[in-house]
PDB file of C-alpha atoms in Angstrom:
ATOM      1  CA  UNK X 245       0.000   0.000   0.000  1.00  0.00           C
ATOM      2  CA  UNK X 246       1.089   3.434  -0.663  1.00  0.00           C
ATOM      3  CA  UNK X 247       1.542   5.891   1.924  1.00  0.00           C
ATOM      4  CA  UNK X 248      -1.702   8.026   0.926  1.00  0.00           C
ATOM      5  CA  UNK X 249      -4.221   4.581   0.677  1.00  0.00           C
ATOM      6  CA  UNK X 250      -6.647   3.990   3.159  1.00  0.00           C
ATOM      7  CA  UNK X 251      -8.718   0.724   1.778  1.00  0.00           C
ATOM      8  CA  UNK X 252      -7.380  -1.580  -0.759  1.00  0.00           C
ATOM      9  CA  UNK X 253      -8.736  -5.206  -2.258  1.00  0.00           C
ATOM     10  CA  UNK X 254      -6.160  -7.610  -3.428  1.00  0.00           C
ATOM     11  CA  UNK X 255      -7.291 -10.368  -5.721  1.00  0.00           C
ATOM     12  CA  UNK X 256     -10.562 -10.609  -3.984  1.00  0.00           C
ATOM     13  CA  UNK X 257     -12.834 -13.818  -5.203  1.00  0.00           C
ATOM     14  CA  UNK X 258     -16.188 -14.673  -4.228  1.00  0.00           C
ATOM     15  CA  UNK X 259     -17.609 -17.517  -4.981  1.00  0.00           C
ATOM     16  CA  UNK X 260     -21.846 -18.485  -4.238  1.00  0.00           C
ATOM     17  CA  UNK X 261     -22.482 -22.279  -5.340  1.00  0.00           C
ATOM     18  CA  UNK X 262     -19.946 -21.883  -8.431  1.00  0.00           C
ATOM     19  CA  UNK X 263     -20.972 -18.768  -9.814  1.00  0.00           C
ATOM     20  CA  UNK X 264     -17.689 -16.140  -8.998  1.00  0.00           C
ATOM     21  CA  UNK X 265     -19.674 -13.293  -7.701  1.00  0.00           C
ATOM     22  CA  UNK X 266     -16.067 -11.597  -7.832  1.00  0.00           C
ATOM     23  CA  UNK X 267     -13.146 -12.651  -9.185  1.00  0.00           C
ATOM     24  CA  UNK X 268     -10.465 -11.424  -8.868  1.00  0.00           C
ATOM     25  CA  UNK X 269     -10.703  -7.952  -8.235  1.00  0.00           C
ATOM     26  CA  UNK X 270      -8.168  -5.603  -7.190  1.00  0.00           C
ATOM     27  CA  UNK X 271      -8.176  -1.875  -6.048  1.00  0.00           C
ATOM     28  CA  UNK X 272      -7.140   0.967  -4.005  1.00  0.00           C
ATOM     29  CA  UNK X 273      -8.457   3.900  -2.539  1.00  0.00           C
ATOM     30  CA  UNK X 274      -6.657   6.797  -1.405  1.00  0.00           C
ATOM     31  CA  UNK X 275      -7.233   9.311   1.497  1.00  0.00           C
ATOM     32  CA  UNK X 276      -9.263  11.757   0.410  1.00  0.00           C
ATOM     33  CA  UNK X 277     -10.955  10.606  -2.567  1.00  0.00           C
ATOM     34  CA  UNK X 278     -14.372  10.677  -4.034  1.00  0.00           C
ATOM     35  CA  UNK X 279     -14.777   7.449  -6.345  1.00  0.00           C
ATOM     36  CA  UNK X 280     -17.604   5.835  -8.018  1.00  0.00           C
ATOM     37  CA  UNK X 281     -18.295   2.171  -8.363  1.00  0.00           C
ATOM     38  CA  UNK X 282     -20.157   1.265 -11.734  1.00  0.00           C
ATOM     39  CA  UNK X 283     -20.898  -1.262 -13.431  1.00  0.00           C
ATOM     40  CA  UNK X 284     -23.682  -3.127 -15.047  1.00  0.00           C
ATOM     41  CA  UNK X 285     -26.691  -5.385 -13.300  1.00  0.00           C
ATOM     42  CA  UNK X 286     -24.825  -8.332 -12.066  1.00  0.00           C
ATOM     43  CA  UNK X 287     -21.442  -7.072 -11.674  1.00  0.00           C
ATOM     44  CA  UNK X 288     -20.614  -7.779  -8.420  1.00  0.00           C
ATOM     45  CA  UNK X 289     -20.343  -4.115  -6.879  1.00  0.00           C
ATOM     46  CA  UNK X 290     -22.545  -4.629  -3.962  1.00  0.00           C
ATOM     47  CA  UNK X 291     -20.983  -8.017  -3.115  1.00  0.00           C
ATOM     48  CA  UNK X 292     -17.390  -5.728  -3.326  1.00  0.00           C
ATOM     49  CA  UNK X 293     -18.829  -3.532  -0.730  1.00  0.00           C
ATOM     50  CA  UNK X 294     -19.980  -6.210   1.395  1.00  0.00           C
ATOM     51  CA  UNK X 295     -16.219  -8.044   1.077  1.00  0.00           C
ATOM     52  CA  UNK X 296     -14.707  -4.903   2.194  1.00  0.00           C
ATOM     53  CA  UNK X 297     -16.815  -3.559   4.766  1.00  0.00           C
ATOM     54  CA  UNK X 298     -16.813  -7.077   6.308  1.00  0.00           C
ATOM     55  CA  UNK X 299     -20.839  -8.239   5.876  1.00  0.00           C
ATOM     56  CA  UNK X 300     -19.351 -11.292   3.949  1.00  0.00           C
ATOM     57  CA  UNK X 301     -16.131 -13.220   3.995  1.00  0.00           C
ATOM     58  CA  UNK X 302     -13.809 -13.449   1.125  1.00  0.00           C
ATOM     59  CA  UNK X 303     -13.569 -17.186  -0.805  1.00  0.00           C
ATOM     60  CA  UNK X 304      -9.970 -15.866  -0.960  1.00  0.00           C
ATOM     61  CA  UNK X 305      -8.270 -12.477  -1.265  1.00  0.00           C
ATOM     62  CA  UNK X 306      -7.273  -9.796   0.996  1.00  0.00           C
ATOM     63  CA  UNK X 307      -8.925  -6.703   2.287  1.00  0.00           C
ATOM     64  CA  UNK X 308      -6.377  -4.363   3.618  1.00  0.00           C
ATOM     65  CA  UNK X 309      -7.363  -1.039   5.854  1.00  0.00           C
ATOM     66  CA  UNK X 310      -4.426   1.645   6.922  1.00  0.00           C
ATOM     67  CA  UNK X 311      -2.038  -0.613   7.166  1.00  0.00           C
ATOM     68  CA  UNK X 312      -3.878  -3.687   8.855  1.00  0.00           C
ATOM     69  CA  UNK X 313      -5.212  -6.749   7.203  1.00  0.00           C
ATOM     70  CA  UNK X 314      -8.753  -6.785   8.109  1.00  0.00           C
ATOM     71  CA  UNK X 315      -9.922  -9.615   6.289  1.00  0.00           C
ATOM     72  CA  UNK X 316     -10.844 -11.806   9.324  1.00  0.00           C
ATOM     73  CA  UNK X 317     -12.245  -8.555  11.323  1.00  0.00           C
ATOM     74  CA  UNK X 318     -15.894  -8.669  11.330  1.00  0.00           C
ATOM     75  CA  UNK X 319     -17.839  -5.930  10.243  1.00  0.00           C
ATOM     76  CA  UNK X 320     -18.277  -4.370  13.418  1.00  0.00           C
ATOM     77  CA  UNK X 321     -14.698  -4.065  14.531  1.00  0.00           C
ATOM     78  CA  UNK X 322     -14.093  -2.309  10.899  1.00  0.00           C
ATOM     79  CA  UNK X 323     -16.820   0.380  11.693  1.00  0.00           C
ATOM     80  CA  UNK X 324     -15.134   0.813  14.828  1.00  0.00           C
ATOM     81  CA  UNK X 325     -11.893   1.287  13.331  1.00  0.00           C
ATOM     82  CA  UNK X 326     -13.626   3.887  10.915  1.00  0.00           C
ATOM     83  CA  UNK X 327     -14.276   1.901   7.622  1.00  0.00           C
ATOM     84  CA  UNK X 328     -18.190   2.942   7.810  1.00  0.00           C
ATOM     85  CA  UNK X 329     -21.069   0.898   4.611  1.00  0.00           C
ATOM     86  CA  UNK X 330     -24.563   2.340   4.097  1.00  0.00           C
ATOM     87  CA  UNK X 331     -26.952   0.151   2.758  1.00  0.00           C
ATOM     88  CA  UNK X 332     -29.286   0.159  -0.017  1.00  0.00           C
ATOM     89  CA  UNK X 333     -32.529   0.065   1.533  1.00  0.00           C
ATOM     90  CA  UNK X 334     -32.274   1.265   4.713  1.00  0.00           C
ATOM     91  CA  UNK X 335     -33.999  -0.646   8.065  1.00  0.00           C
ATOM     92  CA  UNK X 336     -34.122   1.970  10.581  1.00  0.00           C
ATOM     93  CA  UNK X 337     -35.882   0.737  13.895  1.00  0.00           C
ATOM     94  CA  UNK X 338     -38.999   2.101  12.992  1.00  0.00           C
ATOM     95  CA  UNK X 339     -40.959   2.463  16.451  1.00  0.00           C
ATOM     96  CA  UNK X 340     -37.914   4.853  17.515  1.00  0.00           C
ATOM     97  CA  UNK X 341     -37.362   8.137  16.653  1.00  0.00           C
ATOM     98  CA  UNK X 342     -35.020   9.658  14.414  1.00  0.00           C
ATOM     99  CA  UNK X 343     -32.646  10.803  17.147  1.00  0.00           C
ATOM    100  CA  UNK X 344     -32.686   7.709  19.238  1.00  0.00           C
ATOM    101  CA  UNK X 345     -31.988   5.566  15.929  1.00  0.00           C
ATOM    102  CA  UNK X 346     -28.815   8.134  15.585  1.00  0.00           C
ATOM    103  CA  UNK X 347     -27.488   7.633  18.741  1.00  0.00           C
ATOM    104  CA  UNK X 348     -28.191   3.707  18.481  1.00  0.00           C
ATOM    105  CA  UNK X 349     -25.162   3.966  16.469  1.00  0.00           C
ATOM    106  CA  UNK X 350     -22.512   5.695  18.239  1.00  0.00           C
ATOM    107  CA  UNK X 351     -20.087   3.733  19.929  1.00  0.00           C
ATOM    108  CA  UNK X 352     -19.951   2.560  23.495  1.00  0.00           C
ATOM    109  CA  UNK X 353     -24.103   3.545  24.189  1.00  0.00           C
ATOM    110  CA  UNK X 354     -24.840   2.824  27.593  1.00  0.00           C
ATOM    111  CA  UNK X 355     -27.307   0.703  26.250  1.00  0.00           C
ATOM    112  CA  UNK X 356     -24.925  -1.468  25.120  1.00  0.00           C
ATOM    113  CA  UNK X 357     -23.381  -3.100  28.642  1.00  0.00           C
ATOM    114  CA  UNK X 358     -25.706  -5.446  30.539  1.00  0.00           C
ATOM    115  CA  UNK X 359     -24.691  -3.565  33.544  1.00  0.00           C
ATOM    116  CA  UNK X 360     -25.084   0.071  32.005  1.00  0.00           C
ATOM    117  CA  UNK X 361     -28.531  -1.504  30.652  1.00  0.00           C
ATOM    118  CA  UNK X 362     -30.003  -1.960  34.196  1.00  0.00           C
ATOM    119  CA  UNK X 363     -28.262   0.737  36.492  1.00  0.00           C
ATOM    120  CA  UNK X 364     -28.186   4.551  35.247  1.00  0.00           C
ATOM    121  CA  UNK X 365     -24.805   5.358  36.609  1.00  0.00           C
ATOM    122  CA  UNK X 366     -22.728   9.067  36.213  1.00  0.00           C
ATOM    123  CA  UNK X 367     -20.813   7.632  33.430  1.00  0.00           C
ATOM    124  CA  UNK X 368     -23.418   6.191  31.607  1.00  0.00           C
ATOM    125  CA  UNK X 369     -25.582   9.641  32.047  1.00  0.00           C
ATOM    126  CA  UNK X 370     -22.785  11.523  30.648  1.00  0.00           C
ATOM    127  CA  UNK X 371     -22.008   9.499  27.515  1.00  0.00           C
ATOM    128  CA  UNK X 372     -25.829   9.498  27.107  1.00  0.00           C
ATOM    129  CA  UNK X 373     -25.616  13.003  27.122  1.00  0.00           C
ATOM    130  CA  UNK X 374     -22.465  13.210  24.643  1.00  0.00           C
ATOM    131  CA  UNK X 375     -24.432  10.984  22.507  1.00  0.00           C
ATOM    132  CA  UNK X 376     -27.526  13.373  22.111  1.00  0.00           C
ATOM    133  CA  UNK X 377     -25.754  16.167  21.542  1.00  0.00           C
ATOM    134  CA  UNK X 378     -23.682  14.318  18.675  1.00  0.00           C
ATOM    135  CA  UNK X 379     -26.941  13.240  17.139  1.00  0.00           C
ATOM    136  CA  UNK X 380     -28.441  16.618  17.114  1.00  0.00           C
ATOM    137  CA  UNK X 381     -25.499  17.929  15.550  1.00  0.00           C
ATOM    138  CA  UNK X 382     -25.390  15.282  12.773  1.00  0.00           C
ATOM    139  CA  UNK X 383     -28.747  14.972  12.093  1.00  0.00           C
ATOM    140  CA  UNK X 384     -29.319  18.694  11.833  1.00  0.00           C
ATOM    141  CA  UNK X 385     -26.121  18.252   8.799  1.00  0.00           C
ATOM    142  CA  UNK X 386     -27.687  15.996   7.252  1.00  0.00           C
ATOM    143  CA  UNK X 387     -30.833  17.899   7.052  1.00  0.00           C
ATOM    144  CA  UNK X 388     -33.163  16.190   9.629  1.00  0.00           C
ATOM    145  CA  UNK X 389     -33.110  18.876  12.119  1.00  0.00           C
ATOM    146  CA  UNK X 390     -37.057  19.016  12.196  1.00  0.00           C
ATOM    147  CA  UNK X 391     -37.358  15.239  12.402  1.00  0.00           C
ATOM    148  CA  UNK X 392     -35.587  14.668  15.887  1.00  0.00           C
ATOM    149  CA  UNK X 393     -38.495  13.171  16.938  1.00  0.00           C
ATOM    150  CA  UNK X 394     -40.400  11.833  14.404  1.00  0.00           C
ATOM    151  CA  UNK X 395     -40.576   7.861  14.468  1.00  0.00           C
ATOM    152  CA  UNK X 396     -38.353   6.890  11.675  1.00  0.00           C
ATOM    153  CA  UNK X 397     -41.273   4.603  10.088  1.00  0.00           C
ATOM    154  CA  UNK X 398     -42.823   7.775   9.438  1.00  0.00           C
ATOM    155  CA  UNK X 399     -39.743   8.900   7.021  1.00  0.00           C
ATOM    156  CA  UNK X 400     -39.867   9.048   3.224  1.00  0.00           C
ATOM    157  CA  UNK X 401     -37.562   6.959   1.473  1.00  0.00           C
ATOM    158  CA  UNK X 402     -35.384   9.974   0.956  1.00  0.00           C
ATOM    159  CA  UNK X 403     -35.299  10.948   4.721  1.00  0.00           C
ATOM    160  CA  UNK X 404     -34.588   7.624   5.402  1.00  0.00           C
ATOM    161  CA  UNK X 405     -31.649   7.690   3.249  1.00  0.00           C
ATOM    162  CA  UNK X 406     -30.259  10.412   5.003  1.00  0.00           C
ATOM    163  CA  UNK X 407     -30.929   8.646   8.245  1.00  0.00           C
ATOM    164  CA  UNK X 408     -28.992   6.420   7.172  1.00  0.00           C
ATOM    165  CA  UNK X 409     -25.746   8.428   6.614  1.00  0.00           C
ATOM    166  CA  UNK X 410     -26.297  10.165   9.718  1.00  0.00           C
ATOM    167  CA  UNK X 411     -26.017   6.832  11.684  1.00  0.00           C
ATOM    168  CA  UNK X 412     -23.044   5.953   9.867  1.00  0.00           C
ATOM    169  CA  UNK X 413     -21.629   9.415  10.842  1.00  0.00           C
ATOM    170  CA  UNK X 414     -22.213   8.624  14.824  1.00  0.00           C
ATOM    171  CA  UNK X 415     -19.188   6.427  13.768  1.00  0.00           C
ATOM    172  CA  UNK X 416     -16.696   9.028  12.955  1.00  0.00           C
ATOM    173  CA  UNK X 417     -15.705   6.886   9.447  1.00  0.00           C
ATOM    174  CA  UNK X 418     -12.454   7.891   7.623  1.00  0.00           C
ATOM    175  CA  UNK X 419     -13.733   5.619   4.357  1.00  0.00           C
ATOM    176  CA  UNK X 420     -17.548   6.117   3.964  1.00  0.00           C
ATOM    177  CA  UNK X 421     -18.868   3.362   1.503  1.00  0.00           C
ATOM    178  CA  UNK X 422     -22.197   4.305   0.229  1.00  0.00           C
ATOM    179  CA  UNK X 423     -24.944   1.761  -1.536  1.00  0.00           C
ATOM    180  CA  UNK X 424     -26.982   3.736  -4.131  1.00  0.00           C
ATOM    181  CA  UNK X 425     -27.207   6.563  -1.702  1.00  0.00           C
ATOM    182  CA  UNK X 426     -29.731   8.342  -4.650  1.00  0.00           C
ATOM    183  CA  UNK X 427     -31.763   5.409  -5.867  1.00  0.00           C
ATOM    184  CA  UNK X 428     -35.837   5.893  -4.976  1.00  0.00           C
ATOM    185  CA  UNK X 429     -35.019   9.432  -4.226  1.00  0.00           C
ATOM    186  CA  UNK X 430     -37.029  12.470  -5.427  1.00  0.00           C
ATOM    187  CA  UNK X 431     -34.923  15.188  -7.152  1.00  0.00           C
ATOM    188  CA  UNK X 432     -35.356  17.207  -3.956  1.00  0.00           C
ATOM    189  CA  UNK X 433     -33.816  14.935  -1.393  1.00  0.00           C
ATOM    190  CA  UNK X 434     -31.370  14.325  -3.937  1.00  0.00           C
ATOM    191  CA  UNK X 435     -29.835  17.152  -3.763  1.00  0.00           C
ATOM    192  CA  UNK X 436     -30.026  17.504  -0.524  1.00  0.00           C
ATOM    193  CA  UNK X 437     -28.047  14.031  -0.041  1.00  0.00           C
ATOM    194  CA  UNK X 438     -25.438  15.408  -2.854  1.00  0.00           C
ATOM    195  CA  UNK X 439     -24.702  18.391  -0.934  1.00  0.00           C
ATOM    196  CA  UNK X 440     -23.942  16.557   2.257  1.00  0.00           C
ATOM    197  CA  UNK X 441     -21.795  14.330   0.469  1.00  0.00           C
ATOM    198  CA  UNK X 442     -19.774  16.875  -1.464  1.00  0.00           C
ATOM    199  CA  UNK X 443     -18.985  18.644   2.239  1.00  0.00           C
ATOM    200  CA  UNK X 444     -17.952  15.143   3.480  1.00  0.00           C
ATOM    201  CA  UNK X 445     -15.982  15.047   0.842  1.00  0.00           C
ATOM    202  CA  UNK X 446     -14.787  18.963   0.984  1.00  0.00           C
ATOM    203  CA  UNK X 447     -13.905  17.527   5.195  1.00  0.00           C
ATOM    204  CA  UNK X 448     -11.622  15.541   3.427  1.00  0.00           C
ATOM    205  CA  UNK X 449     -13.420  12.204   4.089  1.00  0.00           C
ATOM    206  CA  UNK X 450     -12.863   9.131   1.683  1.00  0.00           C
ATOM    207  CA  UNK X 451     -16.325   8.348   0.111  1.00  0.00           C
ATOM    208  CA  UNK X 452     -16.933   5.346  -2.405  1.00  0.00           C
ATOM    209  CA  UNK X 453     -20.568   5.039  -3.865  1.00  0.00           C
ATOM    210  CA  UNK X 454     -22.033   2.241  -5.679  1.00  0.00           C
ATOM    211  CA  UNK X 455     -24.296   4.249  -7.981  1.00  0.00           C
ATOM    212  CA  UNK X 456     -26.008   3.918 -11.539  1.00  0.00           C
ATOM    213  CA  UNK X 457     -27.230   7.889 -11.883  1.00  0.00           C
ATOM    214  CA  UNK X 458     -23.997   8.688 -14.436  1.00  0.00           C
ATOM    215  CA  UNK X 459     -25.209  12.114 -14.178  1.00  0.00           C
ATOM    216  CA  UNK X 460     -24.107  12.181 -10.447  1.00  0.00           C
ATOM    217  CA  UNK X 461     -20.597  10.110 -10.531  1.00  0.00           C
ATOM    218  CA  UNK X 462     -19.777  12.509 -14.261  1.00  0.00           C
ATOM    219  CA  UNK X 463     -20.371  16.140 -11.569  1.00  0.00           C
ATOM    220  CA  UNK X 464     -18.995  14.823  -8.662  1.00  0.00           C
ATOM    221  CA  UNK X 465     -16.363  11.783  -8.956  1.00  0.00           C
ATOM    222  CA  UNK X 466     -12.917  12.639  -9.892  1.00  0.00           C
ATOM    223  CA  UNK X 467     -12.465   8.690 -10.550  1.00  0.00           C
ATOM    224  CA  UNK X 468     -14.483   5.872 -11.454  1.00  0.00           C
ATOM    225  CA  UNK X 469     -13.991   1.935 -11.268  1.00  0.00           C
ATOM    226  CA  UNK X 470     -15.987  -0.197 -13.493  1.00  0.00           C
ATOM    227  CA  UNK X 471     -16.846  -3.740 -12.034  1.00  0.00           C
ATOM    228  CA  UNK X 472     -17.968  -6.424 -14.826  1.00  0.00           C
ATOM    229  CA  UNK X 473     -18.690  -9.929 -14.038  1.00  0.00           C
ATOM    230  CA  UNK X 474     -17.008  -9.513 -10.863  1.00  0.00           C
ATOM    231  CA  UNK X 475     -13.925  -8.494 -12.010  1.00  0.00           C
ATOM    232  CA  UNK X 476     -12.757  -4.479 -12.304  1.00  0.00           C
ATOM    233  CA  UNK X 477     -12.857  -3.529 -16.189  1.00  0.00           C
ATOM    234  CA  UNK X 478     -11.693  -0.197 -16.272  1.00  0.00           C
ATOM    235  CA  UNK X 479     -10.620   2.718 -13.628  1.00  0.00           C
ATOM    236  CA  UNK X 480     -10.070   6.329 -14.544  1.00  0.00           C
ATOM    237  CA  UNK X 481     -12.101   9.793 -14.702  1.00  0.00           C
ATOM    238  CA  UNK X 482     -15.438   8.585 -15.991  1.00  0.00           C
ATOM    239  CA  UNK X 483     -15.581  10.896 -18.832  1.00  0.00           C
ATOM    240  CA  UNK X 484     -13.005   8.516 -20.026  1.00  0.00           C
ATOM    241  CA  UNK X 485     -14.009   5.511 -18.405  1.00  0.00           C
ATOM    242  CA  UNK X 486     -17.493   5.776 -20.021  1.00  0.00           C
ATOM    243  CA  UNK X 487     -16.320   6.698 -23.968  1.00  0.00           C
ATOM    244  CA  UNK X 488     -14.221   3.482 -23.281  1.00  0.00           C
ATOM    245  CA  UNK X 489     -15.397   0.796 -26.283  1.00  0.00           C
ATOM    246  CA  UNK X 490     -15.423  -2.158 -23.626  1.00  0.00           C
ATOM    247  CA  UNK X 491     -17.497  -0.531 -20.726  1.00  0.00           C
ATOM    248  CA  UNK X 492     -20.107   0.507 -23.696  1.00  0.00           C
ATOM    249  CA  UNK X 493     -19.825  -3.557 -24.758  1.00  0.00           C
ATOM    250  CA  UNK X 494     -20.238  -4.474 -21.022  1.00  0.00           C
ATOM    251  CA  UNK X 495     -23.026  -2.220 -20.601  1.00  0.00           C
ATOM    252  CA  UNK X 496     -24.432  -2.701 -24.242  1.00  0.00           C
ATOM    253  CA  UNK X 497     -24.130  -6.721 -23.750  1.00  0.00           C
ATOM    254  CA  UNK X 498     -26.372  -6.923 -20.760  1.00  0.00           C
ATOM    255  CA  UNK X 499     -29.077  -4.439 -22.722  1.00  0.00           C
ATOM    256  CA  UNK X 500     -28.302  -1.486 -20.672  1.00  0.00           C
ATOM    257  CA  UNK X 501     -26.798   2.203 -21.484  1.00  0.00           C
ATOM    258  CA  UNK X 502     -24.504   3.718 -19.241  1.00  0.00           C
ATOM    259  CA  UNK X 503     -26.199   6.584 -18.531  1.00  0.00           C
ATOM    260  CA  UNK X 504     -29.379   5.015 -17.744  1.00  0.00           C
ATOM    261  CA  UNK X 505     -30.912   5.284 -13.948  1.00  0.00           C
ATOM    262  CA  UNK X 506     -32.073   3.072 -11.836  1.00  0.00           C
ATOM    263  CA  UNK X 507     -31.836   0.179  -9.523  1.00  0.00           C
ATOM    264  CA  UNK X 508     -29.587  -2.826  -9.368  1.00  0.00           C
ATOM    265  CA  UNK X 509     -30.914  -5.407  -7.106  1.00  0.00           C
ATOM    266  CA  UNK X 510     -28.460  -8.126  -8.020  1.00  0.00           C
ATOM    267  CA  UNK X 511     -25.522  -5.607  -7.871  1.00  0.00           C
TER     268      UNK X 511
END
């Protein structure tokens, strides 16, 4: 690893009943960067976030993080350590509010410790506290400041996708790995979600989104890596990454355009 990369996959392989979800892929992200993950239906980029965020374990292949091989960490222990996923379709705990989902996520809630669960002590009263406050600072970034205490099942899909990066910014991440943050989002919400992101980004954060709106990785990633049957096709700016004759076959194979939007539930 270089001295400026944060998250790398080395000859990752995946493997579900024969059929090589990834295979083989290999990448690096450096501190700082914005990058997105394309690629058509199929091609393995959810899976990749999965491998490297630790929901899944590698059939072989390393994941490494700083300078750590975190390939046998579980996906817990790498959000602790700051290597943060969003997900898709968000499950907030929908009888709770938005605030008390939000602080479900920071680390070390009293609620947490079987002890801390049945005894209020001073030290679990203060973190409680420090907890709050974080949430109400977060969720007010992220543009929820009027929804402290709305249930979350009450949230549009939109709010809930901004839920859902506020929980995953309880965890202080230093790689942010985001699952179709603007798919199912009106135009609204979406801009409101691209704005947050670009100030993450402007904090000097390292953010890596699985997206199919080209529209969105063209304005705002510097760098794009195109997955294709599990394996990474192409990686550059994705002006030139998408004027690239086998990303339009890849795409063009599978009946799809590149700059079509949309979902990808077998991503």
């Amino acid at each position: 690893m270089s001295t400026d990369t944060v998250l790398e996959a080395r000859d990752l392989h995946k493997d579900f009943g024969g059929v090589n979800a990834v295979d083989g892929a290999s990448f690096e992200l450096d501190a700082g960067e914005f990058v997105g993950l394309i690629g058509p239906n199929g091609a393995g980029k959810t899976t990749m976030f999965n491998l490297l965020a630790g929901s899944l374990d590698p059939t072989s292949g390393t994941v490494m993080y700083r300078e750590d091989d975190v390939t046998a960490w579980s996906a817990n222990k790498r959000a602790r350590a700051g290597l943060v996923r969003t997900f898709q379709i968000p499950r907030p705990f929908r009888r709770l509010t938005v605030r008390e989902n939000t602080m479900v996520a920071g680390p070390d809630h009293p609620g947490e410790g079987f002890v801390h669960g049945l005894f209020i002590t001073p030290r679990s009263r203060n973190r409680e506290i420090e907890l709050q406050e974080k949430a109400h600072e977060i969720l007010d970034f992220v543009g929820l400041d009027d929804k402290h205490d709305t249930l979350a099942g009450h949230l549009s899909g939109g709010q809930r996708k901004l839920l859902e990066i506020g929980r995953a910014l309880m965890l202080d991440p230093e790689v942010l790995l985001l699952d179709e943050p603007m798919a199912g989002v009106n135009p609204t919400l979406g801009e409101q979600i691209i704005d947050r992101l670009k100030e993450l980004h402007e904090r000097g954060m390292t953010l890596c989104v699985v997206e199919h709106d080209m529209d969105f990785v063209l304005a705002h990633c510097p760098r794009a890596i195109v997955m294709v049957q599990g394996q990474v096709l192409v990686d550059g700016p994705p002006s030139e990454v998408l004027e690239d004759p086998r990303v339009l076959e890849a795409y063009l194979g599978g009946g799809q355009a590149p700059t079509e939007r949309g979902g990808d539930a077998s991503a």
